[in-house]
Amino acid sequence: MASSFRLQAVLEHRQRLEDRCRQQLAAALQCCQQLQQQYQQLTDRCDSLASEYTQRQQAGMTIADLLLYENGLNTLREERVQLGLSLKKAQDQIVRCREELAEASRNKKLLEKLKDKKMLEAKHEQLRQEMLQLDEVALRFRNGEEP
């Protein structure tokens, strides 16, 4: 087949876009996983400090120690809130990356289908041309001409 797909460069570009979207999604997933681990570690530290604080309260503690624990707990809770916001942003980024990947995949798939259709049309045209040539040779042979 002499025909080549004229939009091959566009198809390759769309493949690169899809690959880039796939990489961005992988990076977003990794970032989100790290933030989830950090959030869990911070929650564990907060729970541990709260438990220690409760035990120390029951055993009796000074006002200075009480303030120290409360300040520490408040700081950890504020960090956890901020980390929770970062985690939410990371999850939103994952959603956006998935949508972009789906769109890039659809666009590439459309061009692939068009390419397949054009290749099939070219194959049919080639077969038609071959049949015309064979018919011409058969007519010449029937009329006594040299092929």
Coordinates of N, CA and C in Angstrom, one line a residue:
M1 N 0.8 -1.2 0.0 CA 0.0 0.0 0.0 C 0.9 1.2 0.0
A2 N 0.7 2.0 -1.0 CA 1.5 3.3 -1.1 C 1.0 4.4 -0.2
S3 N -0.3 4.3 0.2 CA -0.9 5.3 1.0 C -0.4 5.3 2.5
S4 N -0.1 6.4 3.0 CA 0.3 6.5 4.4 C -0.7 7.4 5.1
F5 N -0.8 7.2 6.4 CA -1.8 8.0 7.2 C -1.2 9.4 7.3
R6 N -2.0 10.4 6.7 CA -1.5 11.8 6.7 C -1.5 12.4 8.1
L7 N -2.3 11.9 9.0 CA -2.4 12.5 10.3 C -1.5 11.7 11.4
Q8 N -0.5 11.0 10.9 CA 0.4 10.2 11.7 C 1.1 11.1 12.8
A9 N 1.5 12.3 12.4 CA 2.2 13.2 13.3 C 1.2 13.6 14.4
V10 N 0.0 13.8 14.1 CA -1.0 14.2 15.1 C -1.3 13.0 16.0
L11 N -1.4 11.8 15.5 CA -1.6 10.6 16.3 C -0.4 10.4 17.2
E12 N 0.8 10.6 16.8 CA 2.0 10.5 17.6 C 2.0 11.6 18.7
H13 N 1.5 12.8 18.4 CA 1.4 13.9 19.4 C 0.4 13.5 20.4
R14 N -0.7 13.0 20.0 CA -1.8 12.6 21.0 C -1.3 11.4 21.8
Q15 N -0.5 10.5 21.3 CA 0.1 9.4 22.1 C 1.0 10.0 23.2
R16 N 1.8 11.0 22.8 CA 2.7 11.7 23.8 C 1.9 12.4 24.8
L17 N 0.8 13.0 24.4 CA -0.1 13.7 25.4 C -0.7 12.7 26.4
E18 N -1.1 11.6 25.9 CA -1.7 10.5 26.7 C -0.6 10.0 27.7
D19 N 0.6 9.8 27.2 CA 1.7 9.3 28.0 C 2.0 10.3 29.2
R20 N 2.0 11.6 28.8 CA 2.3 12.6 29.8 C 1.2 12.7 30.8
C21 N -0.1 12.5 30.4 CA -1.2 12.5 31.4 C -1.1 11.3 32.3
R22 N -0.7 10.2 31.7 CA -0.5 9.0 32.5 C 0.6 9.2 33.6
Q23 N 1.7 9.8 33.2 CA 2.8 10.1 34.1 C 2.4 11.1 35.2
Q24 N 1.6 12.1 34.8 CA 1.1 13.1 35.8 C 0.2 12.4 36.8
L25 N -0.7 11.5 36.3 CA -1.5 10.8 37.2 C -0.7 9.9 38.2
A26 N 0.3 9.3 37.7 CA 1.1 8.5 38.6 C 1.8 9.3 39.7
A27 N 2.3 10.5 39.3 CA 2.9 11.4 40.2 C 1.9 11.9 41.2
A28 N 0.7 12.2 40.8 CA -0.3 12.7 41.7 C -0.7 11.6 42.7
L29 N -0.8 10.4 42.2 CA -1.1 9.2 43.1 C 0.0 9.0 44.1
Q30 N 1.2 9.2 43.7 CA 2.3 9.0 44.6 C 2.3 10.1 45.7
C31 N 2.1 11.3 45.3 CA 2.0 12.5 46.2 C 0.9 12.3 47.2
C32 N -0.2 11.8 46.7 CA -1.4 11.6 47.6 C -1.1 10.5 48.6
Q33 N -0.4 9.5 48.2 CA -0.1 8.4 49.1 C 0.9 8.9 50.2
Q34 N 1.9 9.7 49.8 CA 2.8 10.2 50.8 C 2.1 11.1 51.8
L35 N 1.2 11.9 51.3 CA 0.4 12.8 52.2 C -0.5 12.0 53.1
Q36 N -1.1 10.9 52.6 CA -1.9 10.0 53.5 C -1.0 9.4 54.6
Q37 N 0.2 9.0 54.2 CA 1.1 8.4 55.2 C 1.5 9.5 56.3
Q38 N 1.8 10.7 55.8 CA 2.1 11.7 56.7 C 0.9 12.1 57.6
Y39 N -0.3 12.1 57.1 CA -1.5 12.4 57.8 C -1.7 11.3 58.9
Q40 N -1.5 10.0 58.5 CA -1.7 9.0 59.5 C -0.6 9.0 60.6
Q41 N 0.6 9.3 60.2 CA 1.7 9.5 61.2 C 1.4 10.6 62.2
L42 N 0.9 11.7 61.7 CA 0.5 12.9 62.5 C -0.6 12.5 63.4
T43 N -1.6 11.8 62.9 CA -2.8 11.4 63.7 C -2.3 10.5 64.8
D44 N -1.4 9.6 64.5 CA -0.9 8.7 65.5 C -0.1 9.4 66.6
R45 N 0.7 10.4 66.2 CA 1.4 11.2 67.2 C 0.5 12.0 68.0
C46 N -0.6 12.6 67.4 CA -1.6 13.3 68.1 C -2.3 12.4 69.2
D47 N -2.7 11.2 68.7 CA -3.4 10.3 69.6 C -2.5 9.9 70.8
S48 N -1.2 9.6 70.4 CA -0.2 9.2 71.5 C -0.1 10.3 72.5
L49 N 0.1 11.5 72.0 CA 0.3 12.7 72.9 C -1.0 12.9 73.8
A50 N -2.1 12.8 73.2 CA -3.4 12.9 73.9 C -3.5 11.9 75.0
S51 N -3.1 10.6 74.7 CA -3.2 9.5 75.6 C -2.2 9.8 76.8
E52 N -1.0 10.2 76.4 CA 0.0 10.5 77.4 C -0.5 11.7 78.3
Y53 N -1.1 12.7 77.7 CA -1.6 13.8 78.4 C -2.7 13.4 79.4
T54 N -3.6 12.5 79.0 CA -4.7 12.0 79.9 C -4.1 11.3 81.1
Q55 N -3.1 10.4 80.8 CA -2.5 9.7 81.9 C -1.8 10.6 82.9
R56 N -1.1 11.6 82.3 CA -0.3 12.5 83.2 C -1.3 13.4 84.0
Q57 N -2.5 13.7 83.4 CA -3.5 14.5 84.1 C -4.0 13.7 85.3
Q58 N -4.2 12.4 85.1 CA -4.8 11.6 86.2 C -3.7 11.4 87.3
A59 N -2.5 11.4 87.0 CA -1.4 11.2 88.0 C -1.1 12.6 88.6
G60 N -1.6 13.6 88.0 CA -1.3 15.0 88.6 C -0.1 15.6 87.8
M61 N -0.3 16.9 87.5 CA 0.8 17.5 86.7 C 0.7 19.0 87.1
T62 N 1.8 19.7 86.8 CA 1.9 21.1 87.0 C 1.2 21.9 85.9
I63 N 0.9 23.1 86.2 CA 0.3 24.0 85.2 C 1.2 24.2 84.0
A64 N 2.5 24.3 84.2 CA 3.4 24.4 83.1 C 3.4 23.2 82.2
D65 N 3.4 22.0 82.8 CA 3.3 20.8 82.0 C 1.9 20.7 81.3
L66 N 0.9 21.1 82.0 CA -0.5 21.1 81.4 C -0.5 22.0 80.1
L67 N 0.1 23.2 80.3 CA 0.1 24.2 79.1 C 1.0 23.6 78.0
L68 N 2.1 23.0 78.4 CA 3.0 22.4 77.4 C 2.3 21.4 76.6
Y69 N 1.6 20.5 77.2 CA 0.8 19.4 76.5 C -0.3 20.0 75.6
E70 N -1.0 21.0 76.2 CA -2.1 21.6 75.4 C -1.6 22.3 74.2
N71 N -0.5 23.0 74.4 CA 0.1 23.7 73.2 C 0.6 22.7 72.2
G72 N 1.2 21.6 72.7 CA 1.7 20.6 71.7 C 0.6 20.0 71.0
L73 N -0.5 19.6 71.7 CA -1.7 19.0 71.0 C -2.3 20.0 70.0
N74 N -2.5 21.3 70.4 CA -3.0 22.3 69.5 C -2.2 22.4 68.2
T75 N -0.9 22.4 68.4 CA 0.0 22.5 67.3 C -0.1 21.3 66.4
L76 N -0.2 20.1 66.9 CA -0.3 18.9 66.1 C -1.7 18.9 65.4
R77 N -2.7 19.4 66.1 CA -4.1 19.4 65.5 C -4.1 20.4 64.3
E78 N -3.4 21.5 64.5 CA -3.4 22.5 63.4 C -2.6 22.0 62.2
E79 N -1.5 21.3 62.5 CA -0.7 20.7 61.4 C -1.6 19.7 60.7
R80 N -2.4 18.9 61.5 CA -3.2 17.9 60.8 C -4.3 18.5 60.0
V81 N -4.8 19.6 60.4 CA -5.8 20.3 59.6 C -5.2 20.8 58.3
Q82 N -4.0 21.4 58.4 CA -3.3 21.9 57.2 C -2.9 20.7 56.2
L83 N -2.5 19.6 56.8 CA -2.2 18.4 56.0 C -3.4 17.9 55.4
G84 N -4.5 17.9 56.1 CA -5.8 17.5 55.6 C -6.2 18.3 54.3
L85 N -6.0 19.6 54.4 CA -6.3 20.5 53.3 C -5.4 20.1 52.1
S86 N -4.1 19.9 52.4 CA -3.2 19.5 51.3 C -3.6 18.1 50.7
L87 N -4.0 17.2 51.5 CA -4.5 15.9 51.1 C -5.7 16.1 50.2
K88 N -6.6 17.0 50.5 CA -7.8 17.2 49.7 C -7.4 17.8 48.4
K89 N -6.5 18.7 48.3 CA -6.0 19.3 47.1 C -5.3 18.2 46.2
A90 N -4.6 17.3 46.9 CA -3.9 16.2 46.1 C -5.0 15.2 45.5
Q91 N -6.0 15.0 46.3 CA -7.1 14.1 45.8 C -7.9 14.8 44.6
D92 N -8.1 16.1 44.7 CA -8.7 16.8 43.6 C -7.8 16.8 42.4
Q93 N -6.5 16.9 42.6 CA -5.5 16.8 41.5 C -5.6 15.4 40.8
I94 N -5.8 14.4 41.6 CA -5.9 13.0 41.0 C -7.2 13.0 40.1
V95 N -8.3 13.6 40.6 CA -9.5 13.6 39.8 C -9.3 14.3 38.5
R96 N -8.6 15.5 38.6 CA -8.3 16.2 37.3 C -7.4 15.4 36.4
C97 N -6.4 14.8 36.9 CA -5.5 14.0 36.1 C -6.2 12.8 35.4
R98 N -7.1 12.2 36.2 CA -7.9 11.1 35.6 C -8.8 11.6 34.4
E99 N -9.4 12.7 34.7 CA -10.2 13.3 33.6 C -9.4 13.7 32.4
E100 N -8.2 14.3 32.6 CA -7.4 14.6 31.5 C -6.9 13.4 30.7
L101 N -6.5 12.3 31.5 CA -6.1 11.1 30.9 C -7.2 10.5 30.0
A102 N -8.4 10.5 30.6 CA -9.6 9.9 29.8 C -9.8 10.7 28.5
E103 N -9.7 12.0 28.6 CA -9.9 12.9 27.4 C -8.8 12.6 26.4
A104 N -7.5 12.5 26.9 CA -6.4 12.3 26.0 C -6.5 10.9 25.3
S105 N -7.0 9.9 26.1 CA -7.2 8.6 25.5 C -8.3 8.6 24.5
R106 N -9.4 9.3 24.8 CA -10.5 9.4 23.8 C -10.0 10.0 22.5
N107 N -9.3 11.1 22.6 CA -8.8 11.8 21.4 C -7.8 10.9 20.6
K108 N -7.0 10.2 21.3 CA -6.0 9.3 20.6 C -6.8 8.1 19.9
K109 N -7.8 7.6 20.6 CA -8.6 6.5 20.1 C -9.4 6.9 18.8
L110 N -9.9 8.1 18.8 CA -10.6 8.6 17.6 C -9.6 8.6 16.4
L111 N -8.4 9.1 16.6 CA -7.5 9.1 15.5 C -7.1 7.7 15.1
E112 N -6.9 6.8 16.1 CA -6.6 5.4 15.7 C -7.7 4.8 14.9
K113 N -8.9 5.1 15.3 CA -10.1 4.5 14.5 C -10.1 5.1 13.1
L114 N -9.8 6.4 13.0 CA -9.7 7.0 11.7 C -8.6 6.4 10.8
K115 N -7.4 6.2 11.5 CA -6.3 5.6 10.8 C -6.7 4.2 10.3
D116 N -7.3 3.4 11.1 CA -7.7 2.1 10.7 C -8.7 2.1 9.5
K117 N -9.6 3.1 9.6 CA -10.6 3.2 8.5 C -9.9 3.6 7.2
K118 N -9.0 4.6 7.3 CA -8.2 5.0 6.1 C -7.4 3.8 5.5
M119 N -6.8 3.1 6.4 CA -5.9 1.9 6.0 C -6.8 0.9 5.3
L120 N -8.0 0.7 5.8 CA -8.9 -0.3 5.2 C -9.4 0.2 3.8
E121 N -9.7 1.5 3.8 CA -10.1 2.1 2.5 C -9.0 2.0 1.5
A122 N -7.7 2.2 1.9 CA -6.6 2.2 1.0 C -6.4 0.7 0.5
K123 N -6.6 -0.2 1.4 CA -6.5 -1.6 1.0 C -7.6 -2.0 0.0
H124 N -8.8 -1.5 0.2 CA -9.9 -1.8 -0.7 C -9.6 -1.2 -2.1
E125 N -9.1 0.0 -2.1 CA -8.7 0.7 -3.3 C -7.6 0.0 -4.1
Q126 N -6.7 -0.5 -3.3 CA -5.6 -1.3 -3.9 C -6.2 -2.6 -4.6
L127 N -7.0 -3.2 -3.9 CA -7.6 -4.5 -4.4 C -8.5 -4.1 -5.6
R128 N -9.2 -3.0 -5.6 CA -10.0 -2.6 -6.8 C -9.1 -2.3 -8.0
Q129 N -8.0 -1.7 -7.7 CA -7.0 -1.4 -8.8 C -6.4 -2.7 -9.4
E130 N -6.1 -3.6 -8.5 CA -5.6 -4.9 -9.0 C -6.6 -5.6 -9.8
M131 N -7.9 -5.6 -9.3 CA -9.0 -6.3 -10.1 C -9.1 -5.6 -11.5
L132 N -9.0 -4.3 -11.5 CA -9.1 -3.6 -12.8 C -8.0 -4.0 -13.8
Q133 N -6.8 -4.2 -13.2 CA -5.7 -4.6 -14.0 C -5.8 -6.0 -14.5
L134 N -6.3 -6.9 -13.6 CA -6.6 -8.3 -14.0 C -7.7 -8.4 -15.1
D135 N -8.7 -7.6 -14.9 CA -9.8 -7.5 -15.9 C -9.2 -7.1 -17.3
E136 N -8.4 -6.1 -17.2 CA -7.8 -5.5 -18.5 C -6.9 -6.6 -19.1
V137 N -6.1 -7.3 -18.4 CA -5.3 -8.4 -18.9 C -6.1 -9.5 -19.5
A138 N -7.2 -9.8 -18.8 CA -8.1 -10.9 -19.3 C -8.8 -10.5 -20.6
L139 N -9.2 -9.2 -20.7 CA -9.8 -8.7 -21.9 C -8.8 -8.8 -23.1
R140 N -7.6 -8.3 -22.8 CA -6.5 -8.4 -23.9 C -6.3 -9.8 -24.3
F141 N -6.2 -10.7 -23.3 CA -6.0 -12.1 -23.7 C -7.1 -12.7 -24.5
R142 N -8.3 -12.3 -24.1 CA -9.5 -12.8 -24.9 C -9.5 -12.2 -26.3
N143 N -9.1 -11.0 -26.4 CA -9.1 -10.4 -27.8 C -7.8 -10.8 -28.6
G144 N -7.0 -11.6 -28.0 CA -5.9 -12.1 -28.7 C -4.7 -11.2 -28.7
E145 N -4.7 -10.2 -27.8 CA -3.6 -9.3 -27.7 C -2.6 -9.9 -26.7
E146 N -1.3 -9.4 -26.8 CA -0.3 -9.8 -25.8 C -0.5 -9.1 -24.5
P147 N -0.4 -9.8 -23.4 CA -0.7 -9.1 -22.1 C 0.4 -8.1 -21.7

